[in-house]
């Protein structure tokens, strides 16, 4: 492919629909253009899901993370589903993220920016447009935003009405999350509110409880000296999703009185997936014009020559907090793929937040064809990411994880050393395998341990069944 010149990429006027001038990968085929247009018009009338001041507040926090004053924890489902828009699923996911952020805040001694992959993570890129079973081919499942997972022609039809349902489910999720974190649920004095039932049985429980006790002691000590301290009963939570389906994103792109420019108000922090990050593609065109903080997934095939023009287009003004690069290289390739990128960005003096996604480069299939990830590989990638940034003089400012608060067995290994046969027990993911609660906390503890220079053995050296 010929590289377009930077001038040609940015000279045309940007509008929320100017992405139509470029090739949009990973979009569904809607059979009826009128039906699509009607759904987009209806969506454009509905209230936004987030506000511009929240979006700008997050951008400021990400700017602070870029200079080492904060750390980003971004996590959640690979794909949310309408069926999982339920109280326990949402609150358990929140609990895991809160517990991880507690471990990180305590260990890193800096504020954590909490960003969920939720309230809108309903669209998925697929490796093939169609799926074939027993000689029957149907359109691939692209996430609940587009079609249904069942293998029938009716379910797999791309249905524009699903955009309206996704907006409603995002709003329901958001409403519950906002209510929970605003009213005591996230109170640092009462971490027992967000204990999951199986914490007690976890091999990590002792270390976790000790940390919680230490935080409680410090809080009580400070309040004894200074009186009640406000702000500990709340937690800020932001939302993010892969902004894949551009018709949906466009319909929620709005102008706001007193704030110049356009905001994507479907989420605080949209990202471009690895498969749709081409410099001359429709996604990059759409993203360059919105004022949100944005992220891009960077895989092992990205070269410095490809990355620098992408940064120029997406953050032409070198604005603080604007651009996050999420590297997802795989444990076997990060050692060769990441250092040249870090060196080039540092040499050019470009402002980015580097975040590690140790999940998506480490997906494999078991002998029975199930998608899984080995915890050791996830841990190894994160471990190397921390070392590589330290060696290059750059900063790893966050992590991006796929996790759930449910007691699933989807990734192998971890504190309970889950084996291939364990995967049958509780494998629920419709798309990528997620870390369960223990595996998530273990990663948070790894980050803390490494950052404090106490790398090495994990805390327990647990054996199966312990
Ligand atoms: C994802 O985050 O679920 C995903 C598809 O990631 P990537 O674009 O990095 O492959
Ligand atoms: Co995924």
Coordinates of C-alpha atoms and ligand atoms in Angstrom, one line a residue:
X1 CA 0.0 0.0 0.0
X2 CA 1.3 3.5 -0.8
X3 CA 1.8 5.6 2.2
X4 CA -0.4 8.7 1.9
X5 CA 1.4 12.0 2.7
X6 CA 0.7 13.6 6.0
X7 CA -0.6 16.7 4.3
X8 CA -3.2 14.7 2.3
X9 CA -4.3 13.0 5.5
X10 CA -5.1 16.1 7.3
X11 CA -5.8 18.8 4.7
X12 CA -9.5 18.0 4.2
X13 CA -12.0 19.4 6.6
X14 CA -12.9 17.0 9.4
X15 CA -16.5 16.3 10.2
X16 CA -18.1 13.5 12.2
X17 CA -19.0 11.8 8.9
X18 CA -15.7 12.5 7.0
X19 CA -14.6 9.0 7.7
X20 CA -16.9 7.9 4.8
X21 CA -14.2 9.2 2.4
X22 CA -11.9 6.4 3.6
X23 CA -12.0 2.6 3.7
X24 CA -13.8 1.4 6.9
X25 CA -12.7 -2.1 7.8
X26 CA -14.7 -4.4 10.1
X27 CA -18.1 -2.8 9.4
X28 CA -21.1 -5.0 9.0
X29 CA -23.2 -5.1 5.8
X30 CA -26.6 -3.6 6.5
X31 CA -29.1 -4.8 4.0
X32 CA -31.4 -1.8 4.2
X33 CA -29.9 1.6 4.0
X34 CA -33.1 3.4 5.0
X35 CA -33.4 1.3 8.1
X36 CA -29.8 2.1 9.0
X37 CA -30.4 5.8 8.4
X38 CA -33.5 5.8 10.6
X39 CA -31.7 4.1 13.5
X40 CA -28.8 6.6 13.2
X41 CA -31.3 9.5 13.2
X42 CA -33.0 8.1 16.3
X43 CA -29.7 7.6 18.1
X44 CA -28.6 11.1 17.3
X45 CA -31.6 12.5 19.2
X46 CA -31.0 10.5 22.3
X47 CA -29.0 11.9 25.3
X48 CA -25.3 11.3 25.4
X49 CA -23.9 8.7 27.9
X50 CA -21.1 10.9 29.3
X51 CA -20.4 14.6 29.5
X52 CA -17.7 16.7 27.9
X53 CA -16.4 17.9 31.3
X54 CA -15.9 14.3 32.4
X55 CA -14.1 13.6 29.2
X56 CA -11.8 16.6 29.6
X57 CA -11.3 15.7 33.3
X58 CA -10.0 12.3 32.3
X59 CA -7.8 13.8 29.6
X60 CA -6.1 15.9 32.4
X61 CA -5.6 12.8 34.5
X62 CA -4.1 10.9 31.6
X63 CA -1.7 13.9 31.1
X64 CA -0.7 13.4 34.7
X65 CA -0.1 9.7 34.1
X66 CA 2.1 10.6 31.2
X67 CA 4.5 12.4 33.7
X68 CA 4.3 9.6 36.2
X69 CA 1.8 11.2 38.7
X70 CA -0.9 8.6 38.1
X71 CA -1.3 5.0 36.8
X72 CA -4.0 3.8 34.5
X73 CA -6.0 0.6 35.3
X74 CA -8.2 -0.2 32.3
X75 CA -10.1 -3.5 32.4
X76 CA -13.2 -5.3 31.7
X77 CA -14.9 -7.7 29.3
X78 CA -13.6 -8.6 25.9
X79 CA -17.2 -8.2 24.8
X80 CA -20.1 -7.2 26.9
X81 CA -23.4 -8.8 26.1
X82 CA -27.0 -7.5 26.5
X83 CA -27.8 -10.7 28.4
X84 CA -25.0 -9.9 31.0
X85 CA -26.4 -6.4 31.7
X86 CA -27.3 -7.7 35.2
X87 CA -26.7 -6.4 38.7
X88 CA -24.2 -9.1 40.0
X89 CA -22.2 -9.1 36.8
X90 CA -21.8 -5.4 36.8
X91 CA -21.1 -5.1 40.5
X92 CA -18.6 -8.0 40.6
X93 CA -16.7 -6.5 37.8
X94 CA -16.5 -3.2 39.6
X95 CA -15.4 -5.0 42.8
X96 CA -12.4 -6.6 41.0
X97 CA -11.4 -3.3 39.5
X98 CA -11.7 -1.6 42.9
X99 CA -9.7 -4.3 44.6
X100 CA -7.0 -4.1 42.0
X101 CA -6.8 -0.4 42.2
X102 CA -6.5 -0.7 46.0
X103 CA -3.5 -3.0 45.6
X104 CA -2.0 -0.5 43.0
X105 CA -2.7 2.6 45.0
X106 CA -1.1 1.1 48.0
X107 CA 1.9 -0.4 46.2
X108 CA 2.6 2.4 43.7
X109 CA 1.8 5.2 46.1
X110 CA 0.0 7.2 43.4
X111 CA -3.6 7.7 42.4
X112 CA -5.0 5.2 40.0
X113 CA -7.2 6.2 37.0
X114 CA -9.9 3.5 36.8
X115 CA -11.3 2.9 33.3
X116 CA -13.7 0.1 32.6
X117 CA -14.1 -1.7 29.3
X118 CA -17.8 -1.4 29.8
X119 CA -21.0 0.5 29.2
X120 CA -20.5 0.2 25.4
X121 CA -18.0 -2.6 24.7
X122 CA -20.5 -4.3 22.3
X123 CA -18.7 -4.5 18.9
X124 CA -15.9 -6.9 18.0
X125 CA -13.5 -7.1 15.1
X126 CA -13.5 -10.6 13.5
X127 CA -10.8 -12.4 11.4
X128 CA -13.4 -13.5 8.8
X129 CA -16.6 -12.0 7.5
X130 CA -18.3 -15.3 7.6
X131 CA -18.4 -18.4 9.8
X132 CA -19.0 -21.9 8.4
X133 CA -20.5 -24.8 10.3
X134 CA -21.4 -28.1 8.8
X135 CA -21.2 -26.6 5.3
X136 CA -23.5 -23.7 6.2
X137 CA -22.0 -20.2 6.0
X138 CA -23.4 -17.2 7.8
X139 CA -22.1 -13.7 8.7
X140 CA -19.7 -13.8 11.7
X141 CA -21.0 -12.6 15.0
X142 CA -19.7 -9.0 15.4
X143 CA -20.9 -8.3 18.9
X144 CA -24.4 -7.5 20.3
X145 CA -24.2 -4.0 18.8
X146 CA -24.4 -5.6 15.4
X147 CA -26.0 -9.0 15.4
X148 CA -26.7 -12.0 17.6
X149 CA -24.4 -14.9 18.6
X150 CA -26.7 -17.7 17.7
X151 CA -25.8 -19.5 14.5
X152 CA -29.0 -18.8 12.6
X153 CA -29.6 -16.5 9.6
X154 CA -32.0 -14.4 11.6
X155 CA -29.6 -13.8 14.5
X156 CA -26.6 -13.1 12.3
X157 CA -28.4 -10.5 10.2
X158 CA -26.9 -7.1 10.9
X159 CA -29.7 -5.2 12.6
X160 CA -29.5 -1.4 13.0
X161 CA -32.0 -1.4 15.8
X162 CA -29.3 -3.1 17.9
X163 CA -27.5 0.3 18.0
X164 CA -30.4 1.7 20.0
X165 CA -30.5 -1.3 22.3
X166 CA -26.7 -1.0 22.9
X167 CA -27.2 2.7 23.8
X168 CA -29.9 1.7 26.3
X169 CA -27.9 -1.1 27.8
X170 CA -24.9 1.2 28.1
X171 CA -27.0 3.8 29.9
X172 CA -28.4 1.1 32.3
X173 CA -24.9 -0.1 33.1
X174 CA -23.6 3.4 33.5
X175 CA -26.5 4.4 35.7
X176 CA -25.8 1.5 38.1
X177 CA -22.0 2.0 38.1
X178 CA -22.5 5.7 38.9
X179 CA -24.9 5.0 41.7
X180 CA -22.6 2.4 43.2
X181 CA -19.4 4.3 43.2
X182 CA -21.1 7.5 44.3
X183 CA -22.7 6.2 47.4
X184 CA -20.5 4.3 49.9
X185 CA -20.0 1.1 47.9
X186 CA -16.5 2.3 47.0
X187 CA -15.7 3.6 50.5
X188 CA -12.1 3.0 51.4
X189 CA -13.0 2.6 55.0
X190 CA -15.2 -0.4 54.1
X191 CA -13.4 -2.5 51.6
X192 CA -15.5 -5.4 52.8
X193 CA -18.4 -3.9 50.8
X194 CA -16.6 -4.9 47.7
X195 CA -15.3 -8.3 48.8
X196 CA -16.3 -11.1 46.4
X197 CA -17.7 -14.2 48.1
X198 CA -14.7 -16.3 47.1
X199 CA -12.1 -13.9 48.4
X200 CA -12.0 -15.8 51.6
X201 CA -11.0 -19.0 49.9
X202 CA -8.4 -17.4 47.7
X203 CA -4.7 -18.2 48.2
X204 CA -4.1 -14.4 47.8
X205 CA -6.5 -13.5 50.6
X206 CA -3.9 -13.1 53.3
X207 CA -1.7 -10.7 51.4
X208 CA -4.7 -8.8 50.2
X209 CA -6.2 -8.5 53.7
X210 CA -2.9 -7.3 55.0
X211 CA -2.9 -4.5 52.5
X212 CA -6.5 -3.5 53.3
X213 CA -5.6 -3.4 57.0
X214 CA -2.6 -1.2 56.3
X215 CA -4.7 1.3 54.3
X216 CA -7.4 1.3 57.0
X217 CA -4.8 1.9 59.7
X218 CA -3.4 4.9 57.8
X219 CA -6.8 6.3 57.1
X220 CA -7.8 6.1 60.8
X221 CA -4.5 7.6 61.8
X222 CA -4.9 10.5 59.5
X223 CA -8.5 11.1 60.6
X224 CA -7.5 11.0 64.2
X225 CA -5.0 13.8 63.5
X226 CA -7.0 15.8 61.1
X227 CA -10.6 14.9 61.5
X228 CA -12.8 13.2 58.9
X229 CA -11.4 13.4 55.5
X230 CA -13.8 13.7 52.5
X231 CA -13.5 11.9 49.2
X232 CA -12.7 8.4 50.5
X233 CA -16.3 7.3 50.1
X234 CA -16.3 7.7 46.3
X235 CA -14.3 6.4 43.4
X236 CA -14.1 7.9 39.9
X237 CA -14.8 5.4 37.2
X238 CA -14.5 6.2 33.5
X239 CA -15.7 4.1 30.5
X240 CA -14.0 3.0 27.4
X241 CA -14.7 0.8 24.4
X242 CA -13.3 0.0 21.0
X243 CA -15.0 2.5 18.8
X244 CA -15.4 0.1 15.9
X245 CA -18.8 0.6 14.4
X246 CA -18.5 4.1 13.0
X247 CA -22.1 4.7 12.3
X248 CA -22.8 4.3 16.0
X249 CA -19.9 6.5 17.1
X250 CA -20.8 9.2 14.6
X251 CA -24.4 9.4 15.9
X252 CA -23.1 10.1 19.4
X253 CA -20.6 12.7 18.3
X254 CA -21.8 16.0 19.6
X255 CA -21.0 19.7 19.9
X256 CA -21.3 21.2 23.3
X257 CA -22.0 24.9 24.2
X258 CA -18.9 26.6 25.5
X259 CA -16.6 23.7 24.6
X260 CA -15.2 24.1 21.1
X261 CA -14.9 21.0 18.8
X262 CA -16.7 17.7 18.7
X263 CA -16.9 15.1 21.5
X264 CA -17.7 11.4 21.2
X265 CA -20.1 11.2 24.1
X266 CA -20.8 7.5 23.9
X267 CA -17.8 6.9 26.1
X268 CA -15.0 8.8 27.8
X269 CA -12.1 7.1 26.3
X270 CA -12.6 5.3 22.9
X271 CA -9.8 3.2 21.4
X272 CA -8.8 2.1 17.9
X273 CA -8.3 -1.7 17.7
X274 CA -5.2 -3.2 16.1
X275 CA -7.0 -4.3 13.0
X276 CA -8.4 -0.8 12.1
X277 CA -5.5 1.4 12.9
X278 CA -4.3 2.0 9.3
X279 CA -3.1 5.5 8.8
X280 CA -5.3 6.1 5.8
X281 CA -8.3 4.2 7.2
X282 CA -11.7 5.5 8.2
X283 CA -11.1 4.9 12.0
X284 CA -8.0 7.1 12.1
X285 CA -9.9 9.7 10.1
X286 CA -12.8 9.7 12.6
X287 CA -10.6 9.7 15.7
X288 CA -8.4 12.6 14.6
X289 CA -11.3 15.0 14.9
X290 CA -12.8 14.2 18.2
X291 CA -11.6 15.9 21.4
X292 CA -11.7 12.9 23.7
X293 CA -8.5 11.3 25.0
X294 CA -8.0 8.4 22.6
X295 CA -6.0 5.1 22.5
X296 CA -4.6 3.0 19.8
X297 CA -3.7 -0.7 20.0
X298 CA -0.2 -1.4 18.7
X299 CA 0.8 -4.9 17.6
X300 CA 4.2 -6.4 16.8
X301 CA 4.0 -5.6 13.1
X302 CA 4.0 -1.9 13.7
X303 CA 7.3 -0.2 12.8
X304 CA 8.6 3.2 14.0
X305 CA 8.1 4.4 10.4
X306 CA 4.4 3.6 10.6
X307 CA 3.9 4.7 14.2
X308 CA 5.3 8.3 14.0
X309 CA 2.9 9.5 11.2
X310 CA 0.0 7.9 13.1
X311 CA 1.0 10.0 16.1
X312 CA 1.2 13.1 13.9
X313 CA -2.3 12.6 12.6
X314 CA -3.9 11.6 15.9
X315 CA -2.2 14.2 18.1
X316 CA -1.0 16.9 15.7
X317 CA -0.8 19.5 18.5
X318 CA 1.1 17.2 20.9
X319 CA -1.6 17.8 23.4
X320 CA -1.0 16.3 26.9
X321 CA -3.3 13.4 27.8
X322 CA -4.6 13.1 24.3
X323 CA -2.9 9.9 23.0
X324 CA -2.4 6.6 24.7
X325 CA -0.5 3.7 22.9
X326 CA -1.5 0.3 24.1
X327 CA 1.1 -2.2 23.1
X328 CA 0.0 -5.8 22.8
X329 CA 2.9 -7.7 21.4
X330 CA 2.9 -11.2 22.9
X331 CA 5.4 -12.5 25.4
X332 CA 7.6 -14.0 22.6
X333 CA 7.8 -10.8 20.5
X334 CA 7.7 -7.9 22.9
X335 CA 11.5 -8.1 23.4
X336 CA 12.2 -7.3 19.8
X337 CA 9.1 -5.3 18.8
X338 CA 8.7 -2.8 21.6
X339 CA 12.2 -1.2 22.1
X340 CA 12.5 0.4 18.6
X341 CA 9.0 2.0 19.1
X342 CA 9.8 3.4 22.5
X343 CA 13.2 4.7 21.2
X344 CA 11.6 6.4 18.2
X345 CA 8.8 8.1 20.2
X346 CA 11.3 9.2 22.8
X347 CA 13.8 10.5 20.2
X348 CA 11.0 12.5 18.5
X349 CA 9.9 13.9 21.9
X350 CA 6.3 12.9 21.3
X351 CA 3.9 12.9 24.3
X352 CA 2.1 9.6 24.7
X353 CA 1.0 7.4 27.6
X354 CA 2.4 3.9 27.2
X355 CA 0.1 1.1 28.4
X356 CA 0.6 -2.7 28.3
X357 CA -2.1 -5.1 27.2
X358 CA -0.5 -8.5 28.0
X359 CA -3.7 -10.3 26.8
X360 CA -4.2 -10.0 23.1
X361 CA -0.7 -11.1 21.9
X362 CA -1.0 -14.3 24.0
X363 CA -4.2 -15.9 22.8
X364 CA -3.9 -19.5 21.7
X365 CA -6.1 -22.5 21.1
X366 CA -6.2 -25.7 23.1
X367 CA -6.1 -29.1 21.4
X368 CA -9.9 -29.1 21.6
X369 CA -10.0 -25.8 19.8
X370 CA -10.9 -23.6 22.8
X371 CA -9.4 -20.1 22.9
X372 CA -7.3 -19.6 26.0
X373 CA -4.3 -17.7 27.4
X374 CA -1.6 -19.0 29.7
X375 CA -1.3 -16.9 32.8
X376 CA 2.5 -17.4 32.7
X377 CA 2.7 -15.8 29.2
X378 CA 0.5 -12.9 30.3
X379 CA 2.7 -12.4 33.4
X380 CA 5.8 -12.7 31.3
X381 CA 4.7 -10.1 28.8
X382 CA 3.9 -7.6 31.6
X383 CA 7.1 -8.4 33.4
X384 CA 9.1 -7.8 30.2
X385 CA 7.1 -4.6 29.5
X386 CA 8.2 -3.2 32.9
X387 CA 11.8 -4.1 32.2
X388 CA 11.9 -2.8 28.7
X389 CA 10.5 0.6 29.7
X390 CA 13.0 0.8 32.5
X391 CA 15.8 0.0 30.1
X392 CA 14.7 2.5 27.4
X393 CA 14.1 5.3 30.0
X394 CA 10.4 5.5 29.1
X395 CA 7.5 4.9 31.5
X396 CA 4.8 2.2 31.6
X397 CA 1.9 4.3 32.7
X398 CA -0.9 1.7 32.8
X399 CA -2.3 -1.8 32.1
X400 CA -5.1 -2.9 29.9
X401 CA -6.7 -6.2 30.9
X402 CA -9.6 -8.5 30.0
X403 CA -11.1 -9.7 33.3
X404 CA -14.3 -10.5 35.0
X405 CA -15.6 -10.7 38.5
X406 CA -17.2 -14.1 37.8
X407 CA -15.4 -17.2 39.0
X408 CA -14.5 -18.3 35.4
X409 CA -11.8 -20.7 34.3
X410 CA -10.8 -19.3 30.9
X411 CA -7.1 -18.5 31.3
X412 CA -4.7 -21.4 32.3
X413 CA -2.3 -21.2 35.2
X414 CA -2.3 -18.5 38.0
X415 CA -2.4 -19.0 41.7
X416 CA -4.6 -22.2 41.4
X417 CA -2.6 -23.4 38.3
X418 CA -5.7 -24.0 36.2
X419 CA -5.1 -26.7 33.6
X420 CA -6.6 -27.4 30.2
X421 CA -9.2 -29.7 31.7
X422 CA -10.2 -27.0 34.2
X423 CA -11.3 -24.8 31.3
X424 CA -14.4 -27.0 30.9
X425 CA -15.6 -26.2 34.4
X426 CA -16.5 -22.5 33.9
X427 CA -15.7 -21.2 30.5
X428 CA -18.3 -18.6 29.7
X429 CA -16.6 -16.0 27.4
X430 CA -18.3 -15.5 24.0
X431 CA -15.1 -14.1 22.7
X432 CA -11.6 -13.8 24.3
X433 CA -10.7 -15.7 27.5
X434 CA -10.7 -13.4 30.6
X435 CA -8.7 -13.3 33.8
X436 CA -10.7 -14.3 36.8
X437 CA -10.6 -12.5 40.1
X438 CA -7.5 -14.2 41.5
X439 CA -5.5 -14.0 38.3
X440 CA -6.4 -10.2 38.1
X441 CA -5.2 -9.5 41.6
X442 CA -2.1 -11.5 41.1
X443 CA -1.2 -9.3 38.1
X444 CA -1.8 -6.2 40.2
X445 CA 0.5 -7.6 42.9
X446 CA 3.2 -8.3 40.2
X447 CA 3.1 -4.7 39.1
X448 CA 3.6 -3.5 42.6
X449 CA 6.3 -5.9 43.4
X450 CA 8.3 -5.1 40.2
X451 CA 7.8 -1.4 40.6
X452 CA 9.2 -1.6 44.1
X453 CA 12.2 -3.5 42.8
X454 CA 11.2 -6.7 44.5
X455 CA 10.9 -8.7 41.3
X456 CA 11.0 -12.4 41.4
X457 CA 9.0 -15.2 42.9
X458 CA 5.3 -14.6 43.3
X459 CA 4.1 -14.5 46.8
X460 CA 2.9 -18.0 47.4
X461 CA 4.4 -20.5 45.0
X462 CA 1.1 -22.2 45.4
X463 CA 0.4 -25.6 44.2
X464 CA -2.7 -26.9 42.6
X465 CA -5.6 -27.1 44.9
X466 CA -4.0 -25.1 47.7
Ligands
LIG1 C1 -9.7 -6.3 22.2 O1 -9.3 -5.4 22.9 O2 -10.7 -7.1 22.5 C2 -9.1 -6.5 20.8 C3 -9.8 -7.1 19.8 O3 -7.9 -6.1 20.8 P1 -6.8 -5.9 19.6 O4 -7.4 -4.8 18.8 O5 -5.6 -5.5 20.4 O6 -6.6 -7.2 18.9
LIG2 CO1 -10.4 -9.2 23.4

